[in-house]
Coordinates of C-alpha atoms and ligand atoms in Angstrom, one line a residue:
M1 CA 137.0 106.7 104.4
I2 CA 135.0 105.5 107.4
V3 CA 131.3 105.6 108.2
L4 CA 130.2 106.8 111.6
K5 CA 126.6 106.2 112.7
F6 CA 125.0 107.9 115.7
G7 CA 121.7 106.6 117.1
G8 CA 118.8 108.6 118.5
T9 CA 120.1 108.8 122.1
S10 CA 123.5 110.0 120.8
V11 CA 121.8 113.1 119.2
G12 CA 118.7 113.2 121.5
K13 CA 119.9 116.1 123.7
P14 CA 121.8 119.3 122.7
E15 CA 124.8 118.4 124.9
R16 CA 124.9 115.0 123.3
M17 CA 124.8 116.5 119.8
R18 CA 127.7 118.7 120.8
K19 CA 129.5 115.7 122.1
I20 CA 129.2 113.7 118.9
A21 CA 130.5 116.8 117.0
H22 CA 133.6 116.4 119.2
L23 CA 133.9 112.7 118.4
V24 CA 133.6 113.3 114.7
L25 CA 136.2 116.1 114.8
G26 CA 138.5 113.9 116.8
T27 CA 138.3 111.1 114.3
P28 CA 141.1 111.5 111.7
G29 CA 140.5 111.3 107.9
K30 CA 137.4 111.5 105.8
K31 CA 134.2 110.3 107.2
I32 CA 130.5 110.0 106.4
V33 CA 128.3 110.7 109.4
V34 CA 125.0 108.9 109.4
L35 CA 122.4 110.2 111.9
S36 CA 119.2 108.9 113.3
A37 CA 116.3 111.1 114.4
L38 CA 116.4 112.5 117.9
S39 CA 115.4 109.8 120.4
G40 CA 111.6 109.6 120.6
T41 CA 110.9 111.5 117.4
T42 CA 110.2 108.5 115.2
N43 CA 107.9 107.0 117.8
T44 CA 106.1 110.3 118.0
L45 CA 105.8 110.5 114.2
V46 CA 104.4 107.0 114.2
G47 CA 101.8 108.1 116.7
I48 CA 100.9 111.2 114.7
G49 CA 100.6 109.1 111.5
E50 CA 98.3 106.6 113.2
H51 CA 96.1 109.4 114.4
L52 CA 95.9 110.8 111.0
L53 CA 95.2 107.5 109.3
A54 CA 92.3 107.1 111.8
G55 CA 91.0 110.6 111.0
Q56 CA 91.8 111.8 114.5
H57 CA 93.1 115.3 113.5
A58 CA 92.8 117.0 116.8
Q59 CA 95.0 114.4 118.6
A60 CA 97.5 114.5 115.8
E61 CA 97.7 118.3 116.0
E62 CA 98.2 118.1 119.8
E63 CA 101.2 115.8 119.3
I64 CA 102.6 117.9 116.5
A65 CA 102.5 121.0 118.7
R66 CA 104.2 119.1 121.5
L67 CA 106.9 117.9 119.2
E68 CA 107.4 121.4 117.8
K69 CA 107.9 122.7 121.3
H70 CA 110.5 120.0 121.9
Y71 CA 112.5 121.2 118.9
T72 CA 112.1 124.8 119.7
N73 CA 113.7 124.2 123.1
F74 CA 116.3 122.0 121.5
I75 CA 117.7 124.6 119.1
D76 CA 117.6 127.2 121.8
E77 CA 120.0 125.1 123.8
L78 CA 122.0 123.8 120.9
Y79 CA 123.1 127.1 119.3
P80 CA 124.8 129.7 121.5
S81 CA 124.7 132.5 119.0
D82 CA 121.6 134.5 118.2
S83 CA 122.2 134.3 114.5
H84 CA 122.2 130.5 114.8
K85 CA 119.2 130.4 117.1
A86 CA 117.4 132.3 114.2
I87 CA 118.7 129.7 111.7
G88 CA 117.5 126.9 113.9
Q89 CA 114.1 128.5 114.4
E90 CA 113.8 128.8 110.6
I91 CA 114.6 125.1 110.1
V92 CA 112.1 124.1 112.8
S93 CA 109.3 126.3 111.4
R94 CA 109.9 125.0 107.9
F95 CA 109.7 121.3 109.0
F96 CA 106.5 121.9 111.0
I97 CA 104.9 123.7 108.1
L98 CA 105.6 120.6 106.0
I99 CA 104.3 118.3 108.7
R100 CA 101.1 120.2 109.1
L101 CA 100.7 120.3 105.3
L102 CA 101.0 116.5 105.2
A103 CA 98.5 116.3 108.0
A104 CA 96.0 118.6 106.3
G105 CA 96.1 116.7 103.0
Q106 CA 94.7 113.3 101.9
F107 CA 96.7 111.3 104.4
D108 CA 97.6 108.0 103.0
D109 CA 100.4 105.5 103.3
K110 CA 102.6 107.6 101.1
S111 CA 102.2 110.7 103.2
Y112 CA 102.8 108.5 106.3
R113 CA 106.2 107.5 105.0
E114 CA 107.0 111.0 104.1
L115 CA 106.1 112.0 107.7
L116 CA 108.3 109.3 109.2
A117 CA 111.3 110.6 107.2
Q118 CA 111.1 114.1 108.8
G119 CA 112.9 112.9 112.0
E120 CA 116.2 112.1 110.2
L121 CA 115.9 115.1 107.8
I122 CA 115.6 117.6 110.7
S123 CA 118.3 116.0 113.0
T124 CA 120.9 116.1 110.2
E125 CA 120.1 119.8 109.3
L126 CA 120.4 120.7 113.0
F127 CA 123.7 118.9 113.3
Y128 CA 125.0 120.4 110.1
Q129 CA 124.2 123.9 111.3
H130 CA 125.9 123.1 114.6
L131 CA 129.1 122.3 112.8
L132 CA 128.8 125.5 110.7
E133 CA 128.3 127.5 113.8
Q134 CA 131.7 126.1 115.0
K135 CA 133.2 127.0 111.7
V136 CA 133.8 123.4 110.8
S137 CA 133.7 122.6 107.1
A138 CA 131.1 119.9 106.4
R139 CA 128.4 119.1 103.8
L140 CA 125.0 117.6 104.0
L141 CA 124.4 114.9 101.4
P142 CA 120.7 113.9 101.3
A143 CA 120.2 110.2 101.6
L144 CA 117.3 110.5 99.2
Y145 CA 119.8 111.3 96.4
F146 CA 121.3 107.8 96.6
M147 CA 119.6 105.4 99.0
S148 CA 117.0 103.2 97.3
I149 CA 115.1 99.9 97.7
D150 CA 113.5 97.7 95.0
E151 CA 110.0 96.4 94.7
N152 CA 110.7 93.8 97.4
D153 CA 112.0 96.5 99.8
E154 CA 115.5 95.2 99.3
P155 CA 118.3 97.9 99.2
E156 CA 119.8 98.2 95.7
L157 CA 123.5 98.1 96.7
E158 CA 124.9 98.3 93.2
K159 CA 122.7 101.3 92.3
I160 CA 123.5 103.0 95.7
S161 CA 127.1 102.6 95.0
A162 CA 126.9 103.9 91.4
R163 CA 125.1 107.0 92.7
L164 CA 127.2 107.6 95.7
K165 CA 130.7 107.3 94.2
P166 CA 130.4 110.4 91.8
L167 CA 128.6 112.4 94.6
L168 CA 131.5 111.7 96.9
A169 CA 134.1 112.4 94.2
S170 CA 132.5 115.9 93.8
L171 CA 133.0 116.5 97.5
S172 CA 136.5 115.2 97.6
E173 CA 137.8 118.3 99.5
I174 CA 135.3 117.9 102.3
D175 CA 136.3 115.8 105.3
I176 CA 132.9 115.5 107.0
I177 CA 129.8 114.5 105.0
I178 CA 126.5 114.2 106.9
T179 CA 123.6 112.1 105.8
Q180 CA 120.3 110.6 107.1
G181 CA 120.0 107.1 108.3
Y182 CA 116.8 105.1 107.8
I183 CA 115.3 107.0 104.8
C184 CA 115.4 106.0 101.2
R185 CA 113.4 106.0 97.9
N186 CA 111.4 103.0 96.8
N187 CA 110.9 101.7 93.3
K188 CA 108.1 104.2 92.7
N189 CA 110.6 106.9 93.6
E190 CA 108.5 107.7 96.7
I191 CA 110.0 108.5 100.1
D192 CA 110.3 105.2 102.1
N193 CA 112.4 103.7 104.8
L194 CA 114.5 100.7 105.9
K195 CA 112.1 99.8 108.7
R196 CA 112.5 100.8 112.4
G197 CA 116.1 100.9 113.6
G198 CA 117.2 101.1 110.0
S199 CA 119.9 103.7 110.4
D200 CA 122.4 101.0 111.3
Y201 CA 121.6 99.4 108.0
T202 CA 122.1 102.7 106.2
A203 CA 125.6 102.9 107.6
S204 CA 126.6 99.4 106.6
L205 CA 125.0 99.9 103.1
I206 CA 127.1 103.0 102.6
G207 CA 130.2 101.3 104.0
A208 CA 129.7 98.5 101.5
A209 CA 128.8 100.8 98.6
I210 CA 132.0 102.8 99.0
R211 CA 134.1 99.9 100.4
S212 CA 134.9 102.0 103.5
E213 CA 137.7 101.0 105.9
E214 CA 135.3 100.5 108.7
V215 CA 131.7 101.2 109.8
Q216 CA 131.3 102.5 113.4
I217 CA 127.9 102.3 115.1
W218 CA 127.8 104.6 118.1
T219 CA 125.1 103.9 120.6
D220 CA 124.6 104.3 124.4
I221 CA 126.0 100.9 125.4
D222 CA 129.6 99.7 125.4
G223 CA 129.2 97.2 122.7
M224 CA 127.4 93.9 122.3
H225 CA 127.0 92.1 125.6
N226 CA 127.1 88.4 126.3
N227 CA 123.5 88.5 127.5
D228 CA 120.6 90.9 127.9
P229 CA 121.6 93.5 130.6
R230 CA 117.9 94.4 131.2
I231 CA 117.2 90.9 132.4
V232 CA 120.5 89.5 133.7
K233 CA 122.3 91.3 136.4
K234 CA 125.9 90.6 135.4
T235 CA 126.8 90.8 131.7
V236 CA 130.1 91.6 130.0
P237 CA 130.8 93.4 126.8
I238 CA 132.2 91.2 124.0
S239 CA 135.3 92.7 122.4
E240 CA 135.3 90.6 119.3
L241 CA 132.6 88.9 117.3
T242 CA 132.5 87.3 113.8
F243 CA 130.0 88.5 111.2
D244 CA 128.2 85.2 111.6
E245 CA 127.9 85.5 115.4
A246 CA 126.8 89.1 115.2
S247 CA 124.2 88.3 112.5
E248 CA 122.6 85.6 114.6
L249 CA 122.6 87.8 117.7
A250 CA 121.1 90.7 115.9
Y251 CA 118.4 88.6 114.3
F252 CA 117.6 86.7 117.5
G253 CA 117.0 89.8 119.6
A254 CA 120.1 91.7 120.5
K255 CA 118.6 95.2 120.3
I256 CA 121.9 96.9 119.7
L257 CA 121.9 96.3 115.9
H258 CA 119.3 96.3 113.2
P259 CA 119.2 92.6 112.1
S260 CA 120.3 93.3 108.4
T261 CA 123.2 95.5 109.3
I262 CA 125.8 92.8 109.0
V263 CA 124.8 91.5 105.6
P264 CA 126.4 94.2 103.4
A265 CA 129.4 94.6 105.7
Q266 CA 130.1 90.9 105.5
K267 CA 129.8 90.8 101.8
Y268 CA 132.7 93.2 101.4
N269 CA 134.5 92.2 104.5
I270 CA 134.2 95.7 106.1
P271 CA 134.7 95.7 109.9
V272 CA 131.8 96.9 112.0
R273 CA 132.7 98.5 115.3
L274 CA 130.2 99.1 118.1
K275 CA 131.1 102.1 120.3
N276 CA 129.5 103.9 123.2
T277 CA 129.0 107.7 122.9
L278 CA 128.7 108.0 126.7
D279 CA 132.0 106.2 127.3
E280 CA 134.2 106.7 124.2
K281 CA 137.2 105.1 125.9
A282 CA 135.4 101.8 126.3
P283 CA 136.8 99.3 123.7
G284 CA 133.3 98.3 122.4
T285 CA 132.9 95.4 120.0
I286 CA 134.6 94.8 116.7
I287 CA 132.9 92.6 114.2
T288 CA 135.1 91.0 111.5
S289 CA 135.4 87.8 109.6
K290 CA 137.9 86.2 112.0
G291 CA 137.4 84.9 115.5
I292 CA 138.0 82.1 117.9
E293 CA 136.0 79.0 117.3
G294 CA 134.2 76.7 119.7
T295 CA 133.5 79.1 122.6
F296 CA 130.2 80.5 123.8
K297 CA 130.0 84.1 122.9
A298 CA 126.6 85.4 123.7
I299 CA 122.9 84.7 124.3
A300 CA 120.0 86.6 122.8
A301 CA 116.3 86.2 123.2
K302 CA 113.5 86.9 120.8
D303 CA 109.9 87.3 122.2
G304 CA 106.6 87.2 120.5
I305 CA 107.1 83.8 118.9
T306 CA 104.2 81.6 118.0
A307 CA 104.8 77.8 117.7
I308 CA 102.5 75.8 115.4
N309 CA 102.4 72.1 115.6
I310 CA 101.0 70.0 112.8
R311 CA 100.4 66.3 113.5
S312 CA 99.4 64.1 110.7
S313 CA 99.6 60.4 110.0
R314 CA 99.9 61.4 106.3
M315 CA 103.4 62.6 107.0
L316 CA 104.5 59.1 107.8
M317 CA 107.0 58.0 105.1
A318 CA 105.5 60.5 102.7
Y319 CA 107.5 62.8 100.4
G320 CA 106.4 66.3 99.5
F321 CA 104.6 66.8 102.8
L322 CA 106.9 69.5 104.2
R323 CA 106.9 71.3 100.8
R324 CA 103.1 71.6 101.0
V325 CA 103.3 72.8 104.6
F326 CA 106.0 75.4 103.7
E327 CA 103.9 76.6 100.8
V328 CA 101.2 77.7 103.2
F329 CA 103.6 80.0 104.9
E330 CA 105.1 81.2 101.7
N331 CA 101.6 82.0 100.3
H332 CA 101.0 84.1 103.4
K333 CA 104.4 85.9 103.2
T334 CA 105.2 84.6 106.7
S335 CA 108.8 83.5 107.3
I336 CA 109.7 80.6 109.5
D337 CA 112.3 80.9 112.3
M338 CA 112.6 77.4 113.9
I339 CA 111.5 74.0 112.7
T340 CA 111.7 70.5 114.3
T341 CA 110.2 67.3 113.0
S342 CA 109.3 63.8 114.1
E343 CA 108.0 61.1 111.9
V344 CA 104.4 62.2 112.3
A345 CA 104.6 65.8 113.4
V346 CA 106.3 69.0 112.6
S347 CA 106.7 72.2 114.8
I348 CA 107.3 75.5 113.2
T349 CA 107.8 79.0 114.7
I350 CA 106.9 82.3 113.3
D351 CA 107.3 85.9 114.6
N352 CA 104.5 87.5 112.7
N353 CA 100.9 86.6 113.5
V354 CA 99.2 88.8 110.9
H355 CA 98.1 85.9 108.8
L356 CA 98.0 83.3 111.6
A357 CA 94.2 82.7 111.4
S358 CA 94.3 81.8 107.7
I359 CA 97.5 79.9 108.0
E360 CA 95.8 77.7 110.7
T361 CA 92.7 77.2 108.5
E362 CA 94.9 76.0 105.6
L363 CA 97.1 73.8 107.7
R364 CA 94.0 72.0 109.0
K365 CA 93.9 70.2 105.6
F366 CA 97.0 68.3 106.7
G367 CA 96.1 67.2 110.2
V368 CA 95.6 68.3 113.8
I369 CA 97.0 71.8 114.5
S370 CA 97.9 73.2 117.9
V371 CA 99.2 76.7 118.4
D372 CA 101.2 78.1 121.4
K373 CA 101.6 81.9 121.5
D374 CA 103.9 84.0 123.7
Q375 CA 106.9 81.8 123.3
T376 CA 110.5 83.0 123.3
I377 CA 113.5 81.8 121.3
I378 CA 116.7 81.7 123.2
C379 CA 119.6 81.6 120.9
I380 CA 123.1 80.6 122.1
V381 CA 125.8 81.8 119.8
G382 CA 129.5 81.0 119.2
Q383 CA 131.5 80.4 116.0
K384 CA 131.3 76.7 115.2
I385 CA 130.1 75.8 118.7
T386 CA 128.1 72.8 117.4
E387 CA 131.3 71.2 116.1
H388 CA 132.6 70.9 119.6
K389 CA 132.0 68.3 122.2
G390 CA 130.0 68.9 125.4
V391 CA 128.3 72.0 124.1
L392 CA 124.8 70.7 124.3
K393 CA 125.4 69.1 127.6
K394 CA 126.4 72.4 129.1
I395 CA 123.3 74.1 127.7
F396 CA 120.9 71.4 128.9
D397 CA 122.6 71.1 132.3
S398 CA 122.0 74.9 132.7
L399 CA 118.4 74.5 131.6
A400 CA 117.7 71.3 133.6
D401 CA 114.7 72.8 135.5
I402 CA 113.0 74.5 132.6
P403 CA 110.5 72.9 130.2
V404 CA 112.0 73.3 126.7
R405 CA 109.4 73.3 123.9
M406 CA 111.7 73.0 120.9
V407 CA 115.4 72.7 120.2
S408 CA 117.2 73.6 117.0
C409 CA 120.8 72.6 116.5
G410 CA 122.9 71.9 113.4
G411 CA 121.2 74.3 111.0
S412 CA 124.2 76.6 111.3
T413 CA 127.3 75.6 113.3
N414 CA 127.2 78.9 115.1
N415 CA 124.0 78.6 117.1
V416 CA 121.8 76.4 119.2
S417 CA 118.3 77.7 119.7
V418 CA 115.7 76.6 122.3
L419 CA 112.1 77.6 122.5
V420 CA 110.6 78.2 125.9
D421 CA 107.3 79.7 127.1
K422 CA 107.8 83.4 127.8
Q423 CA 107.3 82.9 131.5
Y424 CA 110.6 81.0 131.7
K425 CA 112.6 83.4 129.7
D426 CA 114.2 85.4 132.5
T427 CA 115.1 82.3 134.5
A428 CA 116.5 80.6 131.4
L429 CA 118.7 83.6 130.6
N430 CA 120.0 83.8 134.1
L431 CA 120.7 80.1 134.3
L432 CA 122.6 80.1 131.0
N433 CA 124.5 83.1 132.1
E434 CA 125.8 81.1 135.1
G435 CA 126.2 77.8 133.3
L436 CA 127.9 79.0 130.2
F437 CA 129.8 82.1 131.3
G438 CA 130.1 81.6 135.1
L439 CA 128.4 84.9 135.6
K440 CA 126.0 85.3 138.5
Ligands
LIG501 N1 114.8 106.8 113.6 C1 114.5 105.5 113.1 C2 113.8 104.7 114.2 O1 113.7 105.2 115.3 C3 115.7 104.8 112.6 C4 116.8 104.6 113.6 O2 116.9 105.2 114.6 O3 117.6 103.7 113.3 O4 113.5 103.6 114.0
LIG502 MG1 119.1 101.5 116.7

């Protein structure tokens, strides 16, 4: 069995939805098809939810009406037959009755999460009906029957697997099984989700749960690129990546994959293939456990980083100092990305400023604190690059004219990260593109 996941832009227009039906039919063997919401829908649902949480009912209703219109037009174009137009209309009406019901009630966090789930629930129903209209035999398997997270929001892979296997066994004569990305149940059995962009994660969790042959993530770009195509003029797709390389890139800002996607796939050694719906012939990127070592593969950048420097003479030759510093971050449930130390100071970066003020207050107990916001981590990735000679020289030669705030090397052998002020990000990415890949 293989798992095929299609993102929002791949299902976002009626002709695209028809296109992916073709792709699915053209893929031999049994498959589980994971779909995102139509592009823009989850953003709109977030907006509606925020209005409702703020008590702005009129604005929420305006957006609901606009979204409903979008879906009414969508089904009209998607289904050629009158009978299926009527089925589509019934689906859309049903969903919007539910959305308005949620909006009219006591709107709390729980209703918000239920609202967010509607995007994937409707896209999968519309796609399923599209296949039925084409007389294709398929089944819709609700993700809420098997996908779950625990009290720490971590997916429960063993439980997911235990639920999914008998469900699939009961559908053994069906070749195409459709399910929702992103949505799940939490430990209170409420509707919840795997965070924005989580449909990729759903696909790899399913792949791991059923030990599928492969997980394919279909997007609108021809695989992972060596650099950010929005910032650097010339980039190239990378045909092969290792799990380690792909994880680093996804975590440090490559937008193509949800950062946790690789974890379950790597655990059971299931290849992840990135493919382009708009150019199905393009080879894309295959992510596996094997790869060439010692070459630069790609660069990714993560914005919105805050660097915190703690300078303290008490750190001098003291043990236990870093533990107390880390405890402050732990108590505020804030994770640390980069860290560098000298004998009397330590610099730490975080990507979540929610608790910054109280973190700062507590750190002042230890010494003098300075904070730099709007920093960018630039992460240079390649399997075991740090075990090879000349790697740092190449990186720093490329960045010779840029002030570098922090450097991290040696944590993993697969990455060197540098921190720069956001204003230097674009220049740095371009210089590295030229220096490391000869691309200009
Ligand atoms: N629809 C969700 C989002 O926009 C999940 C996904 O597309 O992966 O975040
Ligand atoms: Mg995505």
